[in-house]
Short mmCIF file of N, CA and C in Angstrom, two decimals:
data_model
loop_
_atom_site.label_atom_id
_atom_site.label_comp_id
_atom_site.label_asym_id
_atom_site.label_seq_id
_atom_site.Cartn_x
_atom_site.Cartn_y
_atom_site.Cartn_z
N UNK A 437 -3.19 0.02 1.19
CA UNK A 437 -4.29 -0.86 1.57
C UNK A 437 -4.12 -1.45 2.95
N UNK A 438 -2.91 -1.28 3.52
CA UNK A 438 -2.63 -1.82 4.85
C UNK A 438 -1.48 -1.04 5.47
N UNK A 439 -1.35 -1.04 6.81
CA UNK A 439 -0.25 -0.30 7.44
C UNK A 439 1.10 -0.81 6.97
N UNK A 440 2.03 0.11 6.75
CA UNK A 440 3.35 -0.28 6.27
C UNK A 440 4.32 -0.34 7.43
N UNK A 441 5.01 -1.47 7.60
CA UNK A 441 5.95 -1.63 8.70
C UNK A 441 7.38 -1.78 8.19
N UNK A 442 7.58 -2.70 7.23
CA UNK A 442 8.91 -2.98 6.69
C UNK A 442 8.77 -3.07 5.18
N UNK A 443 9.55 -2.28 4.46
CA UNK A 443 9.38 -2.27 3.00
C UNK A 443 9.62 -3.65 2.41
N UNK A 444 10.62 -4.38 2.93
CA UNK A 444 10.90 -5.71 2.39
C UNK A 444 9.75 -6.67 2.65
N UNK A 445 9.18 -6.62 3.86
CA UNK A 445 8.08 -7.53 4.21
C UNK A 445 6.78 -7.12 3.53
N UNK A 446 6.49 -5.82 3.51
CA UNK A 446 5.21 -5.36 3.00
C UNK A 446 5.07 -5.53 1.49
N UNK A 447 6.19 -5.46 0.77
CA UNK A 447 6.13 -5.62 -0.68
C UNK A 447 6.40 -7.06 -1.11
N UNK A 448 6.65 -7.96 -0.15
CA UNK A 448 7.10 -9.31 -0.49
C UNK A 448 6.10 -10.11 -1.32
N UNK A 449 4.79 -9.87 -1.13
CA UNK A 449 3.82 -10.69 -1.86
C UNK A 449 3.35 -10.07 -3.17
N UNK A 450 3.87 -8.89 -3.51
CA UNK A 450 3.54 -8.28 -4.80
C UNK A 450 2.24 -7.49 -4.84
N UNK A 451 1.43 -7.59 -3.79
CA UNK A 451 0.11 -6.94 -3.81
C UNK A 451 0.24 -5.42 -3.87
N UNK A 452 1.14 -4.85 -3.07
CA UNK A 452 1.29 -3.39 -3.08
C UNK A 452 1.82 -2.88 -4.41
N UNK A 453 2.68 -3.65 -5.05
CA UNK A 453 3.17 -3.25 -6.37
C UNK A 453 2.01 -3.24 -7.36
N UNK A 454 1.17 -4.26 -7.31
CA UNK A 454 0.00 -4.31 -8.19
C UNK A 454 -0.91 -3.11 -7.93
N UNK A 455 -1.10 -2.75 -6.65
CA UNK A 455 -1.96 -1.62 -6.30
C UNK A 455 -1.37 -0.31 -6.80
N UNK A 456 -0.05 -0.17 -6.70
CA UNK A 456 0.59 1.06 -7.18
C UNK A 456 0.41 1.19 -8.69
N UNK A 457 0.69 0.12 -9.42
CA UNK A 457 0.55 0.19 -10.88
C UNK A 457 -0.90 0.45 -11.26
N UNK A 458 -1.83 -0.13 -10.51
CA UNK A 458 -3.26 0.05 -10.81
C UNK A 458 -3.69 1.50 -10.67
N UNK A 459 -2.97 2.28 -9.86
CA UNK A 459 -3.32 3.69 -9.65
C UNK A 459 -2.70 4.61 -10.68
N UNK A 460 -1.80 4.09 -11.50
CA UNK A 460 -1.06 4.93 -12.44
C UNK A 460 -1.66 4.82 -13.84
N UNK A 461 -2.20 5.93 -14.35
CA UNK A 461 -2.75 5.94 -15.69
C UNK A 461 -1.61 6.12 -16.69
N UNK A 462 -1.64 5.48 -17.84
CA UNK A 462 -2.71 4.61 -18.34
C UNK A 462 -2.49 3.13 -18.02
N UNK A 463 -1.57 2.83 -17.11
CA UNK A 463 -1.18 1.44 -16.88
C UNK A 463 -2.17 0.66 -16.02
N UNK A 464 -3.02 1.37 -15.28
CA UNK A 464 -3.92 0.72 -14.34
C UNK A 464 -4.80 -0.33 -14.95
N UNK A 465 -5.19 -0.13 -16.22
CA UNK A 465 -6.11 -1.09 -16.84
C UNK A 465 -5.44 -2.43 -17.13
N UNK A 466 -4.11 -2.49 -16.99
CA UNK A 466 -3.41 -3.77 -17.17
C UNK A 466 -3.52 -4.65 -15.94
N UNK A 467 -3.91 -4.06 -14.81
CA UNK A 467 -3.86 -4.77 -13.53
C UNK A 467 -5.26 -5.16 -13.08
N UNK A 468 -5.46 -6.44 -12.83
CA UNK A 468 -6.71 -6.93 -12.25
C UNK A 468 -6.40 -7.30 -10.80
N UNK A 469 -6.72 -6.39 -9.88
CA UNK A 469 -6.29 -6.54 -8.49
C UNK A 469 -6.82 -7.81 -7.83
N UNK A 470 -7.96 -8.32 -8.30
CA UNK A 470 -8.50 -9.54 -7.67
C UNK A 470 -7.60 -10.75 -7.90
N UNK A 471 -6.66 -10.63 -8.83
CA UNK A 471 -5.73 -11.74 -9.08
C UNK A 471 -4.60 -11.81 -8.07
N UNK A 472 -4.47 -10.77 -7.24
CA UNK A 472 -3.33 -10.70 -6.31
C UNK A 472 -3.84 -10.63 -4.88
N UNK A 473 -3.57 -11.69 -4.12
CA UNK A 473 -4.04 -11.77 -2.74
C UNK A 473 -2.88 -11.74 -1.77
N UNK A 474 -3.10 -11.09 -0.62
CA UNK A 474 -2.06 -11.04 0.42
C UNK A 474 -1.64 -12.46 0.77
N UNK A 475 -0.34 -12.67 0.90
CA UNK A 475 0.17 -14.02 1.15
C UNK A 475 1.31 -13.98 2.15
N UNK A 476 1.41 -15.06 2.93
CA UNK A 476 2.51 -15.15 3.90
C UNK A 476 3.47 -16.29 3.56
N UNK A 477 3.01 -17.26 2.76
CA UNK A 477 3.92 -18.36 2.41
C UNK A 477 4.57 -18.10 1.05
N UNK A 478 5.73 -18.68 0.87
CA UNK A 478 6.55 -18.40 -0.31
C UNK A 478 5.86 -18.77 -1.61
N UNK A 479 5.17 -19.91 -1.63
CA UNK A 479 4.53 -20.37 -2.87
C UNK A 479 3.51 -19.36 -3.38
N UNK A 480 2.69 -18.83 -2.47
CA UNK A 480 1.66 -17.87 -2.89
C UNK A 480 2.27 -16.54 -3.30
N UNK A 481 3.32 -16.14 -2.58
CA UNK A 481 4.01 -14.90 -2.97
C UNK A 481 4.57 -15.04 -4.38
N UNK A 482 5.21 -16.18 -4.63
CA UNK A 482 5.77 -16.42 -5.96
C UNK A 482 4.68 -16.46 -7.02
N UNK A 483 3.52 -17.01 -6.66
CA UNK A 483 2.40 -17.04 -7.59
C UNK A 483 1.96 -15.64 -7.98
N UNK A 484 1.88 -14.74 -6.98
CA UNK A 484 1.53 -13.35 -7.26
C UNK A 484 2.54 -12.69 -8.19
N UNK A 485 3.83 -12.87 -7.86
CA UNK A 485 4.88 -12.22 -8.67
C UNK A 485 4.92 -12.79 -10.09
N UNK A 486 4.72 -14.10 -10.21
CA UNK A 486 4.74 -14.72 -11.54
C UNK A 486 3.61 -14.16 -12.40
N UNK A 487 2.41 -14.05 -11.81
CA UNK A 487 1.27 -13.50 -12.55
C UNK A 487 1.51 -12.04 -12.91
N UNK A 488 2.04 -11.28 -11.96
CA UNK A 488 2.30 -9.86 -12.20
C UNK A 488 3.34 -9.67 -13.31
N UNK A 489 4.37 -10.51 -13.28
CA UNK A 489 5.42 -10.41 -14.30
C UNK A 489 4.87 -10.77 -15.68
N UNK A 490 4.06 -11.83 -15.72
CA UNK A 490 3.54 -12.30 -17.00
C UNK A 490 2.50 -11.35 -17.59
N UNK A 491 1.60 -10.83 -16.74
CA UNK A 491 0.46 -10.05 -17.24
C UNK A 491 0.74 -8.55 -17.32
N UNK A 492 1.66 -8.05 -16.51
CA UNK A 492 1.83 -6.60 -16.42
C UNK A 492 3.27 -6.13 -16.67
N UNK A 493 4.21 -6.68 -15.91
CA UNK A 493 5.57 -6.15 -15.94
C UNK A 493 6.22 -6.29 -17.32
N UNK A 494 5.93 -7.37 -18.03
CA UNK A 494 6.49 -7.53 -19.37
C UNK A 494 6.01 -6.42 -20.29
N UNK A 495 4.75 -6.05 -20.16
CA UNK A 495 4.20 -4.99 -21.00
C UNK A 495 4.83 -3.64 -20.68
N UNK A 496 5.25 -3.50 -19.44
CA UNK A 496 5.91 -2.25 -19.03
C UNK A 496 7.41 -2.29 -19.31
N UNK A 497 7.87 -3.42 -19.87
CA UNK A 497 9.30 -3.62 -20.15
C UNK A 497 10.12 -3.57 -18.86
N UNK A 498 9.55 -4.17 -17.81
CA UNK A 498 10.25 -4.31 -16.52
C UNK A 498 10.25 -5.80 -16.18
N UNK A 499 11.06 -6.61 -16.88
CA UNK A 499 11.06 -8.05 -16.62
C UNK A 499 11.57 -8.37 -15.22
N UNK A 500 11.07 -9.46 -14.67
CA UNK A 500 11.45 -9.87 -13.32
C UNK A 500 11.77 -11.36 -13.34
N UNK A 501 13.04 -11.70 -13.16
CA UNK A 501 13.45 -13.10 -13.19
C UNK A 501 13.06 -13.85 -11.94
N UNK A 502 13.08 -15.18 -12.02
CA UNK A 502 12.66 -16.00 -10.89
C UNK A 502 13.53 -15.77 -9.66
N UNK A 503 14.84 -15.63 -9.85
CA UNK A 503 15.72 -15.41 -8.71
C UNK A 503 15.39 -14.10 -8.01
N UNK A 504 15.10 -13.06 -8.80
CA UNK A 504 14.75 -11.77 -8.20
C UNK A 504 13.40 -11.86 -7.49
N UNK A 505 12.46 -12.61 -8.09
CA UNK A 505 11.16 -12.82 -7.43
C UNK A 505 11.36 -13.47 -6.06
N UNK A 506 12.21 -14.50 -6.02
CA UNK A 506 12.46 -15.21 -4.76
C UNK A 506 13.12 -14.29 -3.74
N UNK A 507 14.08 -13.48 -4.21
CA UNK A 507 14.77 -12.56 -3.31
C UNK A 507 13.80 -11.57 -2.70
N UNK A 508 12.88 -11.05 -3.52
CA UNK A 508 11.88 -10.10 -3.00
C UNK A 508 10.92 -10.83 -2.06
N UNK A 509 10.51 -12.04 -2.44
CA UNK A 509 9.53 -12.79 -1.64
C UNK A 509 10.05 -13.15 -0.26
N UNK A 510 11.35 -13.43 -0.15
CA UNK A 510 11.90 -13.79 1.16
C UNK A 510 12.47 -12.58 1.90
N UNK A 511 12.39 -11.40 1.27
CA UNK A 511 12.80 -10.17 1.95
C UNK A 511 14.30 -9.92 1.98
N UNK A 512 15.01 -10.33 0.93
CA UNK A 512 16.45 -10.05 0.87
C UNK A 512 16.65 -8.54 0.87
N UNK A 513 17.48 -8.00 1.77
CA UNK A 513 17.69 -6.55 1.85
C UNK A 513 18.12 -5.96 0.51
N UNK A 514 17.46 -4.88 0.12
CA UNK A 514 17.79 -4.18 -1.11
C UNK A 514 17.10 -4.69 -2.35
N UNK A 515 16.52 -5.90 -2.29
CA UNK A 515 15.91 -6.49 -3.50
C UNK A 515 14.71 -5.68 -3.97
N UNK A 516 13.80 -5.36 -3.05
CA UNK A 516 12.59 -4.62 -3.46
C UNK A 516 12.93 -3.19 -3.84
N UNK A 517 13.91 -2.59 -3.15
CA UNK A 517 14.29 -1.22 -3.50
C UNK A 517 14.81 -1.14 -4.93
N UNK A 518 15.65 -2.12 -5.30
CA UNK A 518 16.17 -2.15 -6.67
C UNK A 518 15.04 -2.32 -7.68
N UNK A 519 14.11 -3.21 -7.36
CA UNK A 519 13.00 -3.44 -8.28
C UNK A 519 12.12 -2.20 -8.42
N UNK A 520 11.81 -1.54 -7.29
CA UNK A 520 10.95 -0.35 -7.34
C UNK A 520 11.60 0.75 -8.16
N UNK A 521 12.92 0.86 -8.06
CA UNK A 521 13.62 1.85 -8.89
C UNK A 521 13.45 1.54 -10.37
N UNK A 522 13.58 0.26 -10.74
CA UNK A 522 13.39 -0.13 -12.14
C UNK A 522 11.95 0.07 -12.58
N UNK A 523 11.02 -0.23 -11.67
CA UNK A 523 9.60 -0.07 -12.00
C UNK A 523 9.28 1.40 -12.28
N UNK A 524 9.79 2.28 -11.44
CA UNK A 524 9.55 3.72 -11.65
C UNK A 524 10.09 4.16 -13.01
N UNK A 525 11.30 3.72 -13.32
CA UNK A 525 11.89 4.10 -14.62
C UNK A 525 11.08 3.49 -15.77
N UNK A 526 10.61 2.26 -15.56
CA UNK A 526 9.82 1.61 -16.60
C UNK A 526 8.50 2.33 -16.85
N UNK A 527 7.84 2.74 -15.77
CA UNK A 527 6.58 3.47 -15.91
C UNK A 527 6.80 4.79 -16.64
N UNK A 528 7.88 5.48 -16.29
CA UNK A 528 8.17 6.76 -16.91
C UNK A 528 8.52 6.59 -18.38
N UNK A 529 9.35 5.60 -18.70
CA UNK A 529 9.78 5.40 -20.08
C UNK A 529 8.63 4.94 -20.96
N UNK A 530 7.81 4.04 -20.46
CA UNK A 530 6.72 3.48 -21.25
C UNK A 530 5.62 4.49 -21.48
N UNK A 531 5.64 5.59 -20.74
CA UNK A 531 4.60 6.61 -20.89
C UNK A 531 4.60 7.23 -22.27
N UNK A 532 5.70 7.09 -23.00
CA UNK A 532 5.74 7.63 -24.35
C UNK A 532 4.83 6.87 -25.29
N UNK A 533 4.36 5.69 -24.85
CA UNK A 533 3.46 4.89 -25.67
C UNK A 533 2.01 5.22 -25.40
N UNK A 534 1.13 4.37 -25.89
CA UNK A 534 -0.29 4.61 -25.68
C UNK A 534 -0.97 3.29 -25.38
N UNK A 535 -2.10 3.37 -24.71
CA UNK A 535 -2.89 2.17 -24.44
C UNK A 535 -4.01 2.13 -25.45
N UNK A 536 -4.00 1.09 -26.28
CA UNK A 536 -5.02 1.07 -27.31
C UNK A 536 -5.66 -0.29 -27.50
N UNK A 537 -5.15 -1.31 -26.84
CA UNK A 537 -5.69 -2.65 -27.05
C UNK A 537 -6.79 -2.95 -26.05
N UNK A 538 -7.70 -3.82 -26.45
CA UNK A 538 -8.85 -4.13 -25.60
C UNK A 538 -8.45 -4.87 -24.35
N UNK A 539 -7.41 -5.69 -24.45
CA UNK A 539 -7.03 -6.50 -23.29
C UNK A 539 -6.10 -5.75 -22.35
N UNK A 540 -5.93 -4.46 -22.58
CA UNK A 540 -5.11 -3.67 -21.68
C UNK A 540 -3.65 -3.67 -22.05
N UNK A 541 -3.28 -4.24 -23.21
CA UNK A 541 -1.89 -4.23 -23.62
C UNK A 541 -1.42 -2.83 -23.92
N UNK A 542 -0.12 -2.60 -23.77
CA UNK A 542 0.42 -1.27 -24.00
C UNK A 542 1.18 -1.27 -25.31
N UNK A 543 0.80 -0.38 -26.21
CA UNK A 543 1.43 -0.28 -27.51
C UNK A 543 2.35 0.94 -27.48
N UNK A 544 3.65 0.69 -27.48
CA UNK A 544 4.59 1.80 -27.38
C UNK A 544 4.84 2.36 -28.77
N UNK A 545 4.62 3.66 -28.91
CA UNK A 545 4.72 4.31 -30.20
C UNK A 545 5.56 5.56 -30.04
N UNK A 546 6.65 5.68 -30.79
CA UNK A 546 7.54 6.81 -30.57
C UNK A 546 7.61 7.75 -31.75
N UNK A 547 6.55 7.89 -32.53
CA UNK A 547 6.61 8.70 -33.75
C UNK A 547 6.61 10.20 -33.48
N UNK A 548 5.81 10.65 -32.54
CA UNK A 548 5.66 12.08 -32.33
C UNK A 548 6.38 12.50 -31.07
N UNK A 549 7.49 13.21 -31.24
CA UNK A 549 8.33 13.58 -30.10
C UNK A 549 7.59 14.46 -29.12
N UNK A 550 6.83 15.41 -29.62
CA UNK A 550 6.10 16.31 -28.72
C UNK A 550 5.08 15.56 -27.89
N UNK A 551 4.35 14.65 -28.55
CA UNK A 551 3.35 13.87 -27.82
C UNK A 551 4.02 13.00 -26.76
N UNK A 552 5.18 12.44 -27.09
CA UNK A 552 5.91 11.62 -26.13
C UNK A 552 6.28 12.43 -24.90
N UNK A 553 6.79 13.63 -25.12
CA UNK A 553 7.22 14.45 -23.99
C UNK A 553 6.04 14.79 -23.08
N UNK A 554 4.90 15.08 -23.68
CA UNK A 554 3.71 15.38 -22.88
C UNK A 554 3.27 14.16 -22.09
N UNK A 555 3.26 13.00 -22.75
CA UNK A 555 2.78 11.80 -22.08
C UNK A 555 3.75 11.30 -21.03
N UNK A 556 5.03 11.58 -21.19
CA UNK A 556 6.01 11.14 -20.19
C UNK A 556 5.76 11.79 -18.84
N UNK A 557 5.15 12.97 -18.86
CA UNK A 557 4.91 13.66 -17.59
C UNK A 557 3.76 13.04 -16.81
N UNK A 558 2.86 12.38 -17.48
CA UNK A 558 1.67 11.85 -16.81
C UNK A 558 1.99 10.83 -15.73
N UNK A 559 2.78 9.79 -16.02
CA UNK A 559 3.04 8.78 -14.99
C UNK A 559 3.71 9.35 -13.76
N UNK A 560 4.64 10.31 -13.92
CA UNK A 560 5.27 10.90 -12.75
C UNK A 560 4.22 11.49 -11.82
N UNK A 561 3.26 12.21 -12.41
CA UNK A 561 2.20 12.81 -11.59
C UNK A 561 1.32 11.74 -10.96
N UNK A 562 0.98 10.72 -11.76
CA UNK A 562 0.12 9.67 -11.25
C UNK A 562 0.79 8.85 -10.17
N UNK A 563 2.08 8.51 -10.38
CA UNK A 563 2.80 7.76 -9.35
C UNK A 563 2.91 8.59 -8.09
N UNK A 564 3.11 9.90 -8.25
CA UNK A 564 3.20 10.78 -7.09
C UNK A 564 1.93 10.75 -6.27
N UNK A 565 0.78 10.60 -6.94
CA UNK A 565 -0.49 10.62 -6.22
C UNK A 565 -0.73 9.36 -5.41
N UNK A 566 0.04 8.30 -5.67
CA UNK A 566 -0.15 7.05 -4.93
C UNK A 566 0.34 7.17 -3.50
N UNK A 567 1.43 7.93 -3.29
CA UNK A 567 2.02 8.08 -1.97
C UNK A 567 1.59 9.40 -1.34
N UNK A 568 1.58 9.48 0.00
CA UNK A 568 1.16 10.70 0.67
C UNK A 568 2.08 11.86 0.40
N UNK A 569 1.51 13.06 0.28
CA UNK A 569 2.19 14.34 0.06
C UNK A 569 3.24 14.19 -1.04
N UNK A 570 4.41 14.82 -0.83
CA UNK A 570 5.44 14.78 -1.86
C UNK A 570 6.43 13.66 -1.64
N UNK A 571 6.27 12.95 -0.53
CA UNK A 571 7.20 11.87 -0.24
C UNK A 571 6.68 10.58 -0.86
N UNK A 572 7.06 10.35 -2.10
CA UNK A 572 6.53 9.21 -2.81
C UNK A 572 7.61 8.53 -3.63
N UNK A 573 7.29 7.35 -4.14
CA UNK A 573 8.28 6.58 -4.87
C UNK A 573 8.64 7.24 -6.20
N UNK A 574 7.80 8.12 -6.71
CA UNK A 574 8.11 8.74 -8.00
C UNK A 574 9.14 9.84 -7.87
N UNK A 575 9.12 10.59 -6.79
CA UNK A 575 9.99 11.75 -6.67
C UNK A 575 11.17 11.54 -5.74
N UNK A 576 11.22 10.41 -5.06
CA UNK A 576 12.30 10.16 -4.10
C UNK A 576 13.20 9.04 -4.60
N UNK A 577 14.52 9.22 -4.53
CA UNK A 577 15.43 8.14 -4.95
C UNK A 577 15.21 6.88 -4.12
N UNK A 578 15.50 5.73 -4.72
CA UNK A 578 15.29 4.45 -4.03
C UNK A 578 16.06 4.37 -2.72
N UNK A 579 17.19 5.06 -2.65
CA UNK A 579 18.00 5.00 -1.42
C UNK A 579 17.30 5.66 -0.24
N UNK A 580 16.29 6.48 -0.53
CA UNK A 580 15.57 7.19 0.54
C UNK A 580 14.38 6.39 1.07
N UNK A 581 13.97 5.31 0.37
CA UNK A 581 12.79 4.56 0.80
C UNK A 581 12.87 4.12 2.26
N UNK A 582 13.99 3.49 2.68
CA UNK A 582 14.05 3.04 4.08
C UNK A 582 13.85 4.17 5.08
N UNK A 583 14.45 5.33 4.78
CA UNK A 583 14.31 6.48 5.69
C UNK A 583 12.86 6.94 5.78
N UNK A 584 12.20 7.04 4.61
CA UNK A 584 10.80 7.48 4.59
C UNK A 584 9.90 6.49 5.31
N UNK A 585 10.13 5.21 5.07
CA UNK A 585 9.31 4.19 5.72
C UNK A 585 9.57 4.14 7.22
N UNK A 586 10.82 4.40 7.62
CA UNK A 586 11.14 4.44 9.05
C UNK A 586 10.39 5.58 9.72
N UNK A 587 10.33 6.73 9.04
CA UNK A 587 9.59 7.87 9.60
C UNK A 587 8.10 7.55 9.69
N UNK A 588 7.59 6.88 8.64
CA UNK A 588 6.18 6.53 8.66
C UNK A 588 5.89 5.50 9.74
N UNK A 589 6.81 4.52 9.91
CA UNK A 589 6.65 3.52 10.97
C UNK A 589 6.61 4.18 12.34
N UNK A 590 7.50 5.19 12.53
CA UNK A 590 7.53 5.89 13.82
C UNK A 590 6.21 6.61 14.06
N UNK A 591 5.65 7.18 13.00
CA UNK A 591 4.37 7.88 13.11
C UNK A 591 3.25 6.89 13.44
N UNK A 592 3.29 5.72 12.80
CA UNK A 592 2.28 4.69 13.07
C UNK A 592 2.36 4.24 14.52
N UNK A 593 3.59 4.03 15.02
CA UNK A 593 3.76 3.62 16.42
C UNK A 593 3.23 4.68 17.37
N UNK A 594 3.51 5.94 17.02
CA UNK A 594 3.02 7.05 17.85
C UNK A 594 1.49 7.06 17.90
N UNK A 595 0.86 6.86 16.75
CA UNK A 595 -0.61 6.85 16.69
C UNK A 595 -1.17 5.64 17.43
N UNK A 596 -0.47 4.50 17.35
CA UNK A 596 -0.92 3.31 18.07
C UNK A 596 -0.86 3.53 19.58
N UNK A 597 0.20 4.20 20.03
CA UNK A 597 0.31 4.51 21.46
C UNK A 597 -0.83 5.42 21.90
N UNK A 598 -1.10 6.44 21.08
CA UNK A 598 -2.21 7.35 21.38
C UNK A 598 -3.52 6.58 21.43
N UNK A 599 -3.70 5.66 20.50
CA UNK A 599 -4.91 4.85 20.45
C UNK A 599 -5.06 3.99 21.71
N UNK A 600 -3.93 3.42 22.17
CA UNK A 600 -3.96 2.61 23.39
C UNK A 600 -4.35 3.45 24.60
N UNK A 601 -3.79 4.66 24.68
CA UNK A 601 -4.12 5.56 25.79
C UNK A 601 -5.60 5.90 25.77
N UNK A 602 -6.12 6.22 24.59
CA UNK A 602 -7.55 6.55 24.47
C UNK A 602 -8.42 5.34 24.81
N UNK A 603 -7.99 4.15 24.39
CA UNK A 603 -8.75 2.94 24.70
C UNK A 603 -8.80 2.70 26.20
N UNK A 604 -7.68 2.96 26.88
CA UNK A 604 -7.63 2.82 28.35
C UNK A 604 -8.58 3.80 29.01
N UNK A 605 -8.58 5.04 28.51
CA UNK A 605 -9.48 6.06 29.07
C UNK A 605 -10.94 5.67 28.88
N UNK A 606 -11.25 5.15 27.68
CA UNK A 606 -12.62 4.71 27.41
C UNK A 606 -13.02 3.60 28.37
N UNK A 607 -12.11 2.65 28.60
CA UNK A 607 -12.39 1.54 29.51
C UNK A 607 -12.69 2.05 30.92
N UNK A 608 -11.88 3.02 31.38
CA UNK A 608 -12.09 3.57 32.72
C UNK A 608 -13.41 4.32 32.81
N UNK A 609 -13.75 5.06 31.75
CA UNK A 609 -15.02 5.77 31.74
C UNK A 609 -16.20 4.79 31.76
N UNK A 610 -16.06 3.69 31.03
CA UNK A 610 -17.11 2.67 31.04
C UNK A 610 -17.27 2.06 32.43
N UNK A 611 -16.16 1.86 33.13
CA UNK A 611 -16.22 1.34 34.50
C UNK A 611 -16.94 2.33 35.42
N UNK A 612 -16.63 3.62 35.25
CA UNK A 612 -17.30 4.65 36.05
C UNK A 612 -18.80 4.66 35.78
N UNK A 613 -19.16 4.53 34.50
CA UNK A 613 -20.59 4.51 34.15
C UNK A 613 -21.28 3.32 34.81
N UNK A 614 -20.63 2.14 34.79
CA UNK A 614 -21.22 0.97 35.42
C UNK A 614 -21.38 1.17 36.93
N UNK A 615 -20.37 1.77 37.56
CA UNK A 615 -20.45 2.04 39.00
C UNK A 615 -21.59 3.00 39.32
N UNK A 616 -21.72 4.04 38.49
CA UNK A 616 -22.80 5.01 38.72
C UNK A 616 -24.17 4.37 38.50
N UNK A 617 -24.26 3.51 37.47
CA UNK A 617 -25.52 2.81 37.23
C UNK A 617 -25.89 1.93 38.43
N UNK A 618 -24.88 1.24 38.96
CA UNK A 618 -25.12 0.39 40.13
C UNK A 618 -25.56 1.23 41.33
N UNK A 619 -24.93 2.39 41.50
CA UNK A 619 -25.29 3.26 42.62
C UNK A 619 -26.71 3.80 42.46
N UNK A 620 -27.06 4.17 41.22
CA UNK A 620 -28.41 4.66 40.95
C UNK A 620 -29.44 3.58 41.25
N UNK A 621 -29.17 2.35 40.81
CA UNK A 621 -30.09 1.25 41.08
C UNK A 621 -30.24 1.02 42.58
N UNK A 622 -29.13 1.12 43.29
CA UNK A 622 -29.18 0.93 44.75
C UNK A 622 -30.03 2.01 45.41
N UNK A 623 -29.84 3.25 44.97
CA UNK A 623 -30.62 4.36 45.55
C UNK A 623 -32.10 4.23 45.20
N UNK A 624 -32.40 3.79 43.96
CA UNK A 624 -33.80 3.60 43.57
C UNK A 624 -34.45 2.51 44.42
N UNK A 625 -33.68 1.45 44.66
CA UNK A 625 -34.20 0.36 45.49
C UNK A 625 -34.49 0.86 46.90
N UNK A 626 -33.55 1.65 47.46
CA UNK A 626 -33.75 2.20 48.80
C UNK A 626 -34.95 3.13 48.84
N UNK A 627 -35.14 3.91 47.78
CA UNK A 627 -36.28 4.84 47.71
C UNK A 627 -37.59 4.07 47.67
N UNK A 628 -37.62 2.98 46.89
CA UNK A 628 -38.82 2.16 46.81
C UNK A 628 -39.15 1.56 48.18
N UNK A 629 -38.12 1.07 48.85
CA UNK A 629 -38.32 0.49 50.19
C UNK A 629 -38.86 1.53 51.15
N UNK A 630 -38.32 2.75 51.04
CA UNK A 630 -38.76 3.83 51.94
C UNK A 630 -40.21 4.19 51.67
N UNK A 631 -40.60 4.21 50.39
CA UNK A 631 -41.98 4.54 50.03
C UNK A 631 -42.96 3.46 50.49
N UNK A 632 -42.51 2.20 50.43
CA UNK A 632 -43.38 1.10 50.85
C UNK A 632 -43.65 1.14 52.34
N UNK A 633 -42.64 1.58 53.07
CA UNK A 633 -42.83 1.63 54.52
C UNK A 633 -43.50 2.94 54.91
#
């Protein structure tokens, strides 16, 4: 939903985690994205994480304690990576259950082994679709996140530089157009004067 610069900073308010879970079937119906707003101060970040933990993460059996919430919110190195690893495992494990409640609760049912195995594959595919190409949180170990995000950051910087160059070219072309317009007006004025005389 927004350019990614630093995994610790970008995930600090919980919004991206909510968006990721919202994209993963059948868990998406547990997440009401309007409840999670981008935040820069600690209190609002903690509010997002508290709501996410209470309404969603508990159902996924991925509890998040207050200390861990604070660590993620203030960007403690490694905190979000550890949590994302647990979240991925939680999504995969809980896939053996089914969504059957009206309020979006997840009812984990382990009676049919074959059905469980089939359903376990779904979240991996869905989580994979959240991230671009094959480089995603579902298929890449947590230790690789910083490397992937660094590569993406480098690509973003490269595109921003290209954008700046193009913006400069556009500005120069606009200046040329204004100069030509002024010259045309001057010539038209001279032509009118010549015709009058």
